XYZ file of C-alpha atoms in Angstrom:
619
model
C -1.713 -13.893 23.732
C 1.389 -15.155 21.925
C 3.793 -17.425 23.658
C 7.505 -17.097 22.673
C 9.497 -19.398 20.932
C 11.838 -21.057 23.016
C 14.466 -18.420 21.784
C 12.534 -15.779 22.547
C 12.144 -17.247 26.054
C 15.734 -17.491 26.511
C 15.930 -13.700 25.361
C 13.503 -12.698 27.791
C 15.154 -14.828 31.102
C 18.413 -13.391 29.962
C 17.898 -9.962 29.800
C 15.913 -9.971 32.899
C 18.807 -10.817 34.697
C 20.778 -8.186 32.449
C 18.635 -5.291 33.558
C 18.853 -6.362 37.699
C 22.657 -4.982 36.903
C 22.375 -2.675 33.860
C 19.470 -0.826 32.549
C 18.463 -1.575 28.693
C 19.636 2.514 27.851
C 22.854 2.222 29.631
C 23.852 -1.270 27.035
C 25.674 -0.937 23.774
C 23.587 -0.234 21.154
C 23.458 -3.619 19.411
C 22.770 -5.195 22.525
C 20.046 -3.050 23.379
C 18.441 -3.691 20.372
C 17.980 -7.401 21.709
C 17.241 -6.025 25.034
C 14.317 -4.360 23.309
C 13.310 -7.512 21.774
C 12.911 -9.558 24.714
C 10.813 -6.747 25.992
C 8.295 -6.983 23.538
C 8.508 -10.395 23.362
C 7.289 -10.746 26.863
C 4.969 -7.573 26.294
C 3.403 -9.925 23.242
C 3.139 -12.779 25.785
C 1.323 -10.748 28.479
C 0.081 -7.664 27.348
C -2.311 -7.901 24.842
C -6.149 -8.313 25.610
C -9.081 -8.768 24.142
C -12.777 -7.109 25.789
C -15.216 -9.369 22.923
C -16.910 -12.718 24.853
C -16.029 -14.312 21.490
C -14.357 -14.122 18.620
C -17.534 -13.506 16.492
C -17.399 -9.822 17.559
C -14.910 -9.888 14.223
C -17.073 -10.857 12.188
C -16.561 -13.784 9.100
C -16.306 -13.782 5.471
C -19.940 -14.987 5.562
C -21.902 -12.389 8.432
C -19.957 -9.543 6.253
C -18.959 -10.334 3.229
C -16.803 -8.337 0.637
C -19.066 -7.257 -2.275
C -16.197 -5.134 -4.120
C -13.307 -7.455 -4.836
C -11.118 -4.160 -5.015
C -10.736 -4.003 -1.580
C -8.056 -6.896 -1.977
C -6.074 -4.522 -3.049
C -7.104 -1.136 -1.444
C -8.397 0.219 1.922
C -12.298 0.385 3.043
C -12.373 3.611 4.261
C -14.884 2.093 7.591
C -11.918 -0.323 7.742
C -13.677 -3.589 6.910
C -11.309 -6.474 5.438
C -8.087 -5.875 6.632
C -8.203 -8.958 8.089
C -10.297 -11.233 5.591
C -11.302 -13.643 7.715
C -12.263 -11.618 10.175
C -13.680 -8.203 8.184
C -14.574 -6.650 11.209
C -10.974 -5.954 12.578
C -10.334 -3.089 13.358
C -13.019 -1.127 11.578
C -14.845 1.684 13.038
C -16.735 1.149 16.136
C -15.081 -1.620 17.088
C -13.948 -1.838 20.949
C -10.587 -0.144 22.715
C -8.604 -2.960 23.565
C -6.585 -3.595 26.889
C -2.859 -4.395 27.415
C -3.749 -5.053 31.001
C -6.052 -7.977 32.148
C -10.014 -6.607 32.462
C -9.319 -7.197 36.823
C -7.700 -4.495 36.712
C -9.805 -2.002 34.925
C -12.680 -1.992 36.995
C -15.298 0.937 36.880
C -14.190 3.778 39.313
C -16.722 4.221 42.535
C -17.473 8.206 42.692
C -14.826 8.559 45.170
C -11.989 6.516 43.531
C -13.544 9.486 40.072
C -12.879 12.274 42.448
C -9.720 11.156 44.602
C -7.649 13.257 44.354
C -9.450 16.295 43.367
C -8.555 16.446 39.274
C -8.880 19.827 39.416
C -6.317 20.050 41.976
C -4.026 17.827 39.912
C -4.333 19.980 36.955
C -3.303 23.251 39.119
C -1.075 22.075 41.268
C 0.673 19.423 39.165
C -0.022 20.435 35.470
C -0.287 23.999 35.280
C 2.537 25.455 32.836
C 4.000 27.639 35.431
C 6.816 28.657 32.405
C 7.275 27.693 29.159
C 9.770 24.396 29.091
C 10.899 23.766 25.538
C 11.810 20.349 24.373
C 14.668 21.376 22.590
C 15.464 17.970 20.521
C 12.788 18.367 18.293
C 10.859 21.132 16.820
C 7.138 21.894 16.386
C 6.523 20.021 13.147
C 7.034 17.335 15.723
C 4.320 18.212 17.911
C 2.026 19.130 15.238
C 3.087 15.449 13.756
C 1.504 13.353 16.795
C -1.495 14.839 16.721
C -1.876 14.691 13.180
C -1.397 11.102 13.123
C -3.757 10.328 16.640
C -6.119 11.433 14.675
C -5.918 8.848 12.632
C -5.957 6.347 15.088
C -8.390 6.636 18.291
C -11.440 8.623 18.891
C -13.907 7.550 22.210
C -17.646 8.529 21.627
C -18.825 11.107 24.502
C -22.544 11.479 25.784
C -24.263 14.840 24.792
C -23.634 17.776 27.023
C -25.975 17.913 29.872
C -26.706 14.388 29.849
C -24.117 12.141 31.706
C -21.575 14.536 33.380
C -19.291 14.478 36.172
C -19.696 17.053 38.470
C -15.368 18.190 39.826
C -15.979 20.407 42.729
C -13.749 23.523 42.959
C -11.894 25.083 45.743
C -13.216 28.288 47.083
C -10.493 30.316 45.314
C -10.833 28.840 41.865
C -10.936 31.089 39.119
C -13.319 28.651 36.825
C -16.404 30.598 35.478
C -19.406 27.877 36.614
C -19.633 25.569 39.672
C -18.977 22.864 39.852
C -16.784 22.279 36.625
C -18.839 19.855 34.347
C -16.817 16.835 32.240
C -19.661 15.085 29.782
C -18.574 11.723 30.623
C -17.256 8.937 27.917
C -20.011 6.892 26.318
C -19.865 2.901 26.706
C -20.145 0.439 24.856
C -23.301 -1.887 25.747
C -22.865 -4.618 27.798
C -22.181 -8.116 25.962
C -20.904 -9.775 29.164
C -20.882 -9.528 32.848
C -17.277 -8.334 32.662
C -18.368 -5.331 30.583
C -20.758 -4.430 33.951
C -18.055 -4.245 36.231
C -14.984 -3.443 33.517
C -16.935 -1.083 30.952
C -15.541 -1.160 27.095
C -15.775 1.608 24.967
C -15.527 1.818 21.090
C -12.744 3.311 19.161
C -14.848 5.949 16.000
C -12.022 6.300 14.217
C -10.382 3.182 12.719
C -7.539 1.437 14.078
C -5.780 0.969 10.990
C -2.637 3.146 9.955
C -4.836 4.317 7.451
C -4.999 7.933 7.459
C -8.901 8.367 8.591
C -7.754 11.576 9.820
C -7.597 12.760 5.805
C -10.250 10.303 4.351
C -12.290 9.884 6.666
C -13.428 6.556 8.703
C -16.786 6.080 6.456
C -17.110 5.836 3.021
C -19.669 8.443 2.713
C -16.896 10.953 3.843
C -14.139 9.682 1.771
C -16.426 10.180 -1.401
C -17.614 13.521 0.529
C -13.516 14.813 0.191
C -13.305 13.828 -3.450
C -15.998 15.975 -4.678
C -15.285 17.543 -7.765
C -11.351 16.922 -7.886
C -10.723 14.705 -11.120
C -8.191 12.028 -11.697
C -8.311 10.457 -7.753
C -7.294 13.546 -6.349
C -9.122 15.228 -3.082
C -10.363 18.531 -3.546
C -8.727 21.487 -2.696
C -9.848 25.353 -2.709
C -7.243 27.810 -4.521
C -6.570 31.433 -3.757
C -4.738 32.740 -6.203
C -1.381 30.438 -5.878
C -2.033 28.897 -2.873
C -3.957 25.541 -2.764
C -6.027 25.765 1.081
C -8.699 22.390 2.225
C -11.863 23.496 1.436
C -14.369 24.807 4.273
C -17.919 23.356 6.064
C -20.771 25.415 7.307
C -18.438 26.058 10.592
C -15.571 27.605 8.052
C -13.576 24.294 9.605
C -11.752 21.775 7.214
C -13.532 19.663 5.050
C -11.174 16.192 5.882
C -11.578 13.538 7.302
C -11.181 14.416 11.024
C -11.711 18.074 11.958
C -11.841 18.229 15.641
C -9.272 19.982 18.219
C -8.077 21.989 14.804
C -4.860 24.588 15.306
C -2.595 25.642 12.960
C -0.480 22.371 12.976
C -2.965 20.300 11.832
C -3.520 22.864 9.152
C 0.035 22.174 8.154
C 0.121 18.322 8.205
C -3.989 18.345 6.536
C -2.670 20.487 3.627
C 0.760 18.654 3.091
C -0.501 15.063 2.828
C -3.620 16.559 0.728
C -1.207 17.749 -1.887
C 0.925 14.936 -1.420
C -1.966 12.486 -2.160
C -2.283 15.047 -4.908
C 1.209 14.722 -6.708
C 1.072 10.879 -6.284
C -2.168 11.013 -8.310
C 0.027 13.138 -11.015
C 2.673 10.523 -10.794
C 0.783 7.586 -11.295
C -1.626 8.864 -14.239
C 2.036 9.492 -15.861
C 3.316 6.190 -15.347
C -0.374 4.052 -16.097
C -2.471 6.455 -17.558
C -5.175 4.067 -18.382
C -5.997 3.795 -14.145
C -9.674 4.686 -13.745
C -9.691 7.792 -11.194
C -10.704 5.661 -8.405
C -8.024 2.969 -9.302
C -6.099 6.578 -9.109
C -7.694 7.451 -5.685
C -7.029 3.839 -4.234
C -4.009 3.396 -5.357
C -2.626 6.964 -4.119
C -4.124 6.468 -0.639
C -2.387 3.365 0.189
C 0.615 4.776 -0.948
C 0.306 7.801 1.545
C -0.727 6.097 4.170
C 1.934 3.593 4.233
C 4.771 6.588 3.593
C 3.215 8.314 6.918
C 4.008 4.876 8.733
C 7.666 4.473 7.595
C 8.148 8.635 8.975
C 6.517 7.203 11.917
C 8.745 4.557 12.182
C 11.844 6.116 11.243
C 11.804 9.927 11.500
C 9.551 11.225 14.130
C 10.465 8.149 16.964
C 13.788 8.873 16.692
C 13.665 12.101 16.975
C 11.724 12.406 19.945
C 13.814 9.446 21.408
C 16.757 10.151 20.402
C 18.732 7.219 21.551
C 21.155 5.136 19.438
C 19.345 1.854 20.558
C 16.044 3.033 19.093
C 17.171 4.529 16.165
C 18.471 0.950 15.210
C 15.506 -0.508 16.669
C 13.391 1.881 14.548
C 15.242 1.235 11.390
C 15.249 -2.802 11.948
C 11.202 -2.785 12.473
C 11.135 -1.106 9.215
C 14.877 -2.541 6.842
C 15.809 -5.200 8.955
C 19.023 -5.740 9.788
C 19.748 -5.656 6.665
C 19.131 -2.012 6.446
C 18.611 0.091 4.098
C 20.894 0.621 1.582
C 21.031 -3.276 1.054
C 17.331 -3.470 1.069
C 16.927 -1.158 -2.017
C 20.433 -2.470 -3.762
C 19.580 -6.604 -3.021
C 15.595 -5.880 -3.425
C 13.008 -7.375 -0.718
C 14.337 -11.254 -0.973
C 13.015 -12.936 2.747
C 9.646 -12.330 4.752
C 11.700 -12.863 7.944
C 10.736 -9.140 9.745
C 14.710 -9.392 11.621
C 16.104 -10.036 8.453
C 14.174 -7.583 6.057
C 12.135 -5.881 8.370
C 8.553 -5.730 9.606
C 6.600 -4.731 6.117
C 5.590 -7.096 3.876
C 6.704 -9.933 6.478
C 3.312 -11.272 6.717
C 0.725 -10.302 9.228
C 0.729 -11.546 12.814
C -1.862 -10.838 15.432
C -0.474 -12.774 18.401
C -3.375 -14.607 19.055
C -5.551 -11.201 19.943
C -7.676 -9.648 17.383
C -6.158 -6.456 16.590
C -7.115 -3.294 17.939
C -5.267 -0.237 19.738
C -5.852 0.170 23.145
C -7.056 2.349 26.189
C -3.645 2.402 27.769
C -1.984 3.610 24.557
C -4.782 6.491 24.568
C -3.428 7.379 27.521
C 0.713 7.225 27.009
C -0.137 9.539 24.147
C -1.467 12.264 26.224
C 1.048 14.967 25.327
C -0.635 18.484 25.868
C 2.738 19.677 27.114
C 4.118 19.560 23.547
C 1.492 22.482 22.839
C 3.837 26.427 23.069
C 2.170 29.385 24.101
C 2.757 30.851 21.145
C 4.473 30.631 17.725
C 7.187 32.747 16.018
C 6.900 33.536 12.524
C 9.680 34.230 10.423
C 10.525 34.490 6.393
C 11.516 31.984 4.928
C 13.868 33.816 2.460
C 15.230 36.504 4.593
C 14.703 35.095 7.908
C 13.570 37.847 9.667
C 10.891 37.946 12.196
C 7.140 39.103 11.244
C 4.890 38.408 14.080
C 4.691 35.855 17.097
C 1.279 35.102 18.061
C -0.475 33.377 20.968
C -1.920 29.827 20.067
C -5.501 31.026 21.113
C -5.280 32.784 17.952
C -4.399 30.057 15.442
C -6.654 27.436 16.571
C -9.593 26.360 15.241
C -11.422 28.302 12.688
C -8.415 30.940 13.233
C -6.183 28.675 12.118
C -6.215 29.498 8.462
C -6.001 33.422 9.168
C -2.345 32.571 9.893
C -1.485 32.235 6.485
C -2.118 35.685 4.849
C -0.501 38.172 2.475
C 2.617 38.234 4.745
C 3.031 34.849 5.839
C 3.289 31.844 3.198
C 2.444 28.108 4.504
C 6.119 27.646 3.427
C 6.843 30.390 6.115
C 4.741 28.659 8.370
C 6.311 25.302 7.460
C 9.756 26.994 8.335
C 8.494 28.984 11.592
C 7.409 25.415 12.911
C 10.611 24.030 11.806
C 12.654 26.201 14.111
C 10.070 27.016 16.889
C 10.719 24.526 20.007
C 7.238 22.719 21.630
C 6.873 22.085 24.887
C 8.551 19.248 26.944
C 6.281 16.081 28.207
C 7.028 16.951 31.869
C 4.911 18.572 34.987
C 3.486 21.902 35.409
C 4.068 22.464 31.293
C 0.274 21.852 30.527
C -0.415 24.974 28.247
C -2.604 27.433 30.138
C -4.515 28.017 26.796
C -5.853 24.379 26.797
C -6.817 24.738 30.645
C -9.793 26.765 29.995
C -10.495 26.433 26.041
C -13.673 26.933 24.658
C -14.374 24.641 21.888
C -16.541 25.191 18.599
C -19.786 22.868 19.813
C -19.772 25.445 22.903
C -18.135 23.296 25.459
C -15.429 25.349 28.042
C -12.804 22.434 29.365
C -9.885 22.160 31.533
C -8.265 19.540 29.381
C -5.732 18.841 31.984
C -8.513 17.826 34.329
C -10.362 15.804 31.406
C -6.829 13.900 30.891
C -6.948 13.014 34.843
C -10.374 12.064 34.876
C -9.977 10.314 31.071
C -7.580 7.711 32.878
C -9.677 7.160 35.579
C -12.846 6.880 34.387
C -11.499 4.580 31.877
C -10.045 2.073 34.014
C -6.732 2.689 33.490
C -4.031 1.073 36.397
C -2.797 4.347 38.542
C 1.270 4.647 37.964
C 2.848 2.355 40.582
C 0.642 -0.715 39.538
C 0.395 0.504 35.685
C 4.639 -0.038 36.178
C 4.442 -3.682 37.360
C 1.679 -4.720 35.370
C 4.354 -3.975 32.214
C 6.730 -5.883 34.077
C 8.736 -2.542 35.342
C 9.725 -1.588 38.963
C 7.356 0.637 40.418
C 9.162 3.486 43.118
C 9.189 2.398 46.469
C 8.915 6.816 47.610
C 8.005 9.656 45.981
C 11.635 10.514 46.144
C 12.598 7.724 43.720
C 9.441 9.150 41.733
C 10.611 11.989 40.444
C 14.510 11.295 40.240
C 15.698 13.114 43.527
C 13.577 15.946 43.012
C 12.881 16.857 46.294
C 10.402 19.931 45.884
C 8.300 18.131 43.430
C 8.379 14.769 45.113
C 7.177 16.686 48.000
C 4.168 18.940 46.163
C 3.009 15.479 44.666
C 3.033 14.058 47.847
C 0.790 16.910 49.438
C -1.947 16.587 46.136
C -2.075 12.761 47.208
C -2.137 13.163 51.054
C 1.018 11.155 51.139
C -0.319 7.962 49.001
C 2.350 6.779 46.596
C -0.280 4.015 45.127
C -2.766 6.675 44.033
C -0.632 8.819 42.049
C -2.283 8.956 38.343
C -0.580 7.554 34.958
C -0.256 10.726 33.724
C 1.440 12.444 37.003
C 4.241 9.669 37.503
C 4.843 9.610 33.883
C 5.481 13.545 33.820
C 7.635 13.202 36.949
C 10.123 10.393 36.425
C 13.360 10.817 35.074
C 14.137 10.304 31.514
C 16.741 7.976 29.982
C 19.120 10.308 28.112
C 17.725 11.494 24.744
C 14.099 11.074 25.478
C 11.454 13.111 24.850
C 8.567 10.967 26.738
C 9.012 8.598 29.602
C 10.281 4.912 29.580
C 7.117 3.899 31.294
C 5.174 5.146 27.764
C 7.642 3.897 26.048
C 6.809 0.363 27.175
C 3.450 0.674 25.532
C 5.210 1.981 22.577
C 7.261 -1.273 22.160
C 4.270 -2.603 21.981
C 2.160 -1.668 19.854
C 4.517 0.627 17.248
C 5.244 -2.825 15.855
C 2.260 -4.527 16.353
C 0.330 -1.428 14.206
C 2.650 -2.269 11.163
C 2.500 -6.239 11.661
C -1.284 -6.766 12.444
C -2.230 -4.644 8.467
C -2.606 -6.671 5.452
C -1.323 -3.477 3.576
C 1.614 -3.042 5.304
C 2.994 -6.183 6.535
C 0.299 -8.658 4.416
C -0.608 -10.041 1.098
C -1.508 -6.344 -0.261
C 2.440 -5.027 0.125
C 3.534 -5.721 -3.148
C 3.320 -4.024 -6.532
C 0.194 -5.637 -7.673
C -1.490 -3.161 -5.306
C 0.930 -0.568 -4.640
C 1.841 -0.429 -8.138
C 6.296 -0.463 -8.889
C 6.622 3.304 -9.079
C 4.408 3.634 -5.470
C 6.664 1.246 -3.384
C 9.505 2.983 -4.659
C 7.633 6.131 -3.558
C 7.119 4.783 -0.169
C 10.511 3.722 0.066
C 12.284 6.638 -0.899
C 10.766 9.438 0.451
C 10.990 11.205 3.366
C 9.558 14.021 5.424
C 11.968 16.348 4.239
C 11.273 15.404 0.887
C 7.472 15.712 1.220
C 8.029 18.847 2.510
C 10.663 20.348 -0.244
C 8.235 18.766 -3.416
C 5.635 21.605 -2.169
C 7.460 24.002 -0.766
C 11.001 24.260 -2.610
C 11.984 27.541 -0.653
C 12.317 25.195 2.458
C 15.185 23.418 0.753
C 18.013 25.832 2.325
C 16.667 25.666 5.808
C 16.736 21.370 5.114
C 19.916 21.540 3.706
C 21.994 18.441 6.090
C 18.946 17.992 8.319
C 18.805 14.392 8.002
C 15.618 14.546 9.888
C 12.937 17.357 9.678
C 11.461 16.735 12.865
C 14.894 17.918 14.272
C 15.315 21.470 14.910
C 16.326 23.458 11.285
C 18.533 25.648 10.191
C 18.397 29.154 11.165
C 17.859 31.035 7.801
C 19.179 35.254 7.683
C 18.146 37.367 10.248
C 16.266 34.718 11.964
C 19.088 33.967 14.391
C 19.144 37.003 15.460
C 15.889 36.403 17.384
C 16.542 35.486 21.288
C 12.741 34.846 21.900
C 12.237 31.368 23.866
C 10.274 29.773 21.231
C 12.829 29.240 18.688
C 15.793 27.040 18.547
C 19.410 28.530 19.526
């Protein structure tokens, strides 16, 4: 844990007594932006937890030491040496970490598993009983998060029919086998009597904003993706004029993470491929005597660290769309400084308030760096998923087709791009096609009984109950004052004055305000205005959005600078954008992107296609 400065303790004392009058959403912007700094601040002090007995868990520059000196200057794709000292960091297989202390994530009894029913839950309180848009953002936004999760957390499962839990079904329930059958999450072995009683569980992806979901979190995949591409590129497979990922055995993507595939991951996969691509082109141009895996290297980092700053600045605020966060975004990334200045003055101080967060130097607050269970669990956003997608042309804007998302996921997904419909068409469909809102009974239906490609038939909405629980994760009311929020007194207060759903919530848990689930509370409480997700996720988010960015060597530490990025790729970094990336490949989305200063915003209706009333499109 990190204790404040004494400024920071100030901050903290003040705007605790700030908040018992006015909430941090309702302040002037610039003050809120402070507000939002004591918050982390005290989040930093408290919130942060590490589930090792000891700090050799992270290993040392002599248990695991770096044979390639290249990896100063360029990621291991298992995610070894980001932190030199301790090469471990981070990497895959290491643990989930906690942002609430290991008391209170003991192992469920059976009945604590099954109480209430998750199945129940799921019907009652998740069920999409009509399509909800979120209309401040569109579907590239949807498809965005999930993109990017990928990169970040992964739990190992047993095998099926092994460890299960059995969820026993009400007499009238439609579900094809009794009882329904959730392979359970695989832990991590014991290394101390706390892991008994408080199980850990490791994290197969890396934790590093490194793009695993492309390159894969082993080596042997990385060099798997490059095969027989030349010049540091990753291979692609070309049909006539369109450039597609390549296939396995399955006829599923060959990259780096493959799993719970749909068409929008088909989108973001094949962007960021040929984005890696055209940075390989650039750089060849501009040092032509880089070896191609100087060229690989050197284009990866590059990527990666342009998919944090649309993180940071693009997709956050467009899902929160508040004016505090947009300048909080923008500080954790320019400074205060901003900008402009930034690029015209040059980077000139490592102090993160001044010039922002990259290149700063990295801090850890005292906790080894890893992401954590509870931020797993703030980023369960199903809801986001539509029923189905409107296509349109891009040129003429009319309508082709609108088909249900059952038919564009998994190996399907490709099939959507065809003789009639271009992946610029798709990138423009997306663009103006609403997702779902993060709010109750807006769980697609398709991902409540989905049958995935190893067999398995799930109710994912039941999974994401029994995910929480089984986990450890604090139920709403106590997961609100553990983060130092006020937790609702009724279930009145819960949901905002919504009578009829404070009342159906109180029914599912027989009247029992304390055993309302994470996911439940978050989906019923009010939102401060402009927000796409709750303020309760959004005190995870405070976080550990900055702490991702501050805690990596290549973003924040000694390997931001030209000597590994190269001149031309910080400049790349820094100037690009989403709607940039997106015009570079597809050019014909430039008229539909024409003033949208931010692509995960809803587009521009091209032609004919606002003539279409259908609810999945923007108005």
């Amino acid at each position: 844990m990190s204790e404040p400065s004494f400024p920071g303790r100030v901050l903290i004392k003040v705007f605790k007594g700030v908040n018992k009058i006015v909430a941090w959403d309702k302040l002037p912007s610039f003050i809120g932006v402070f507000n939002l700094l004591a918050f982390r601040l005290e989040l930093q002090k408290d919130n942060l937890h590490d589930v090792y007995p000891d700090a050799g868990a992270q290993g040392t520059a002599a248990s695991c030491p770096m044979k390639d000196p290249r990896y100063l200057v360029t990621r291991n794709s298992d995610g070894l040496f980001n932190e030199l000292d301790e090469p471990l960091m981070g990497c895959t297989g290491m643990r989930f970490g906690r942002n609430v202390s290991r008391e209170h994530t003991k192992k469920p009894t059976d009945e604590e598993l099954l109480t209430p029913n998750p199945r129940v839950v799921s019907e009652q309180l998740l069920k999409r009983t009509e399509f909800k848009p979120a209309t401040i953002v569109n579907l590239l936004a949807a498809a965005w998060i999930q993109f990017q999760l990928h990169d970040w957390v992964m739990h190992e499962n047993y095998d099926p029919g092994t460890e299960e839990i059995s969820v026993p079904l009400l007499p009238d329930d439609t579900w094809p086998s009794r009882p329904m059958k959730i392979v359970r999450t695989k832990p991590d072995a014991p290394l101390s009597k706390t892991d008994e009683s408080c199980p850990a569980y490791k994290n197969i992806n890396t934790a590093w904003w490194d793009a695993s979901q492309m390159y894969g979190s082993d080596e042997a995949t990385t060099m798997t993706l490059r095969k027989g591409a030349v010049l540091g590129k990753l291979a692609m497979r070309e049909e006539g004029h369109t450039e597609f990922l390549p296939r396995d055995s399955n006829n599923l993507p060959l990259t780096g993470f493959n799993q719970n595939w749909w068409l929008g991951l088909e989108l973001m996969h094949t962007l960021f491929a040929l984005e890696h691509n055209a940075i390989c082109d650039m750089l060849h141009e501009k040092h032509p005597d880089f070896s191609s895996e100087q060229l690989f290297d050197t284009a990866r980092i590059i990527n990666c660290a342009l998919m944090a700053k649309i993180h940071t600045v693009e997709w956050t605020p467009a899902i929160l769309d508040h004016p505090t966060i947009n300048t909080a975004l923008h500080a954790n990334w320019w400074g205060f400084v901003g900008e402009k200045l930034d690029k015209l003055l040059g980077h000139f101080s490592k102090n993160e308030y001044l010039q922002g967060i990259p290149g700063s130097g990295v801090d850890q607050n005292n906790v080894p760096y890893s992401l954590t269970e509870e931020f797993v669990s703030v980023y369960r956003l199903h809801p986001l998923i539509p029923d189905n997608i409107a296509f349109f042309d891009t040129a003429t804007g009319s309508h082709t087709k609108t088909t249900p998302i059952a038919d564009l996921a998994f190996q399907k997904a490709q099939y959507a791009i065809d003789e009639k419909t271009t992946f610029g068409d798709a990138f423009y469909s997306f663009g103006i096609n609403y997702p779902g809102a993060i709010t109750h009974n807006n769980h697609p239906n398709f991902l409540r009984q989905v049958t995935t490609p190893d067999g398995q038939t799930r109710d994912i909405a039941t999974v994401d109950i029994l995910r929480d629980r089984e986990r450890g994760v604090p139920r709403y009311c106590e997961f609100r004052r553990l983060f130092h929020m006020k937790a609702p007194t009724t279930f009145l207060e819960l949901t905002g004055g919504n009578k009829e759903l404070a009342d159906k919530i109180s029914s599912v848990y027989a009247g029992d305000l304390e055993k309302v689930d994470l996911l439940v509370g978050m989906f019923s409480e009010p939102l401060p205005k402009g927000f796409g997700f709750s303020d309760t996720a959004f005190r995870v988010f405070i976080l550990m959005a900055s702490r991702r960015i501050k805690s990596d060597r290549f973003l924040a530490g000694s390997a931001w600078g030209e000597h590994a990025y190269t001149k031309e790729g910080l400049k790349w970094v820094q100037d690009e954008t989403m709607g940039s990336v997106l015009v570079r490949h597809f050019p014909e989305l430039k008229p539909a992107l024409k003033g949208n200063d931010n692509a995960f915003r809803p587009w521009v209706k091209v032609g004919k296609a606002g003539e279409y009333k259908g609810v999945e499109t923007t108005a």
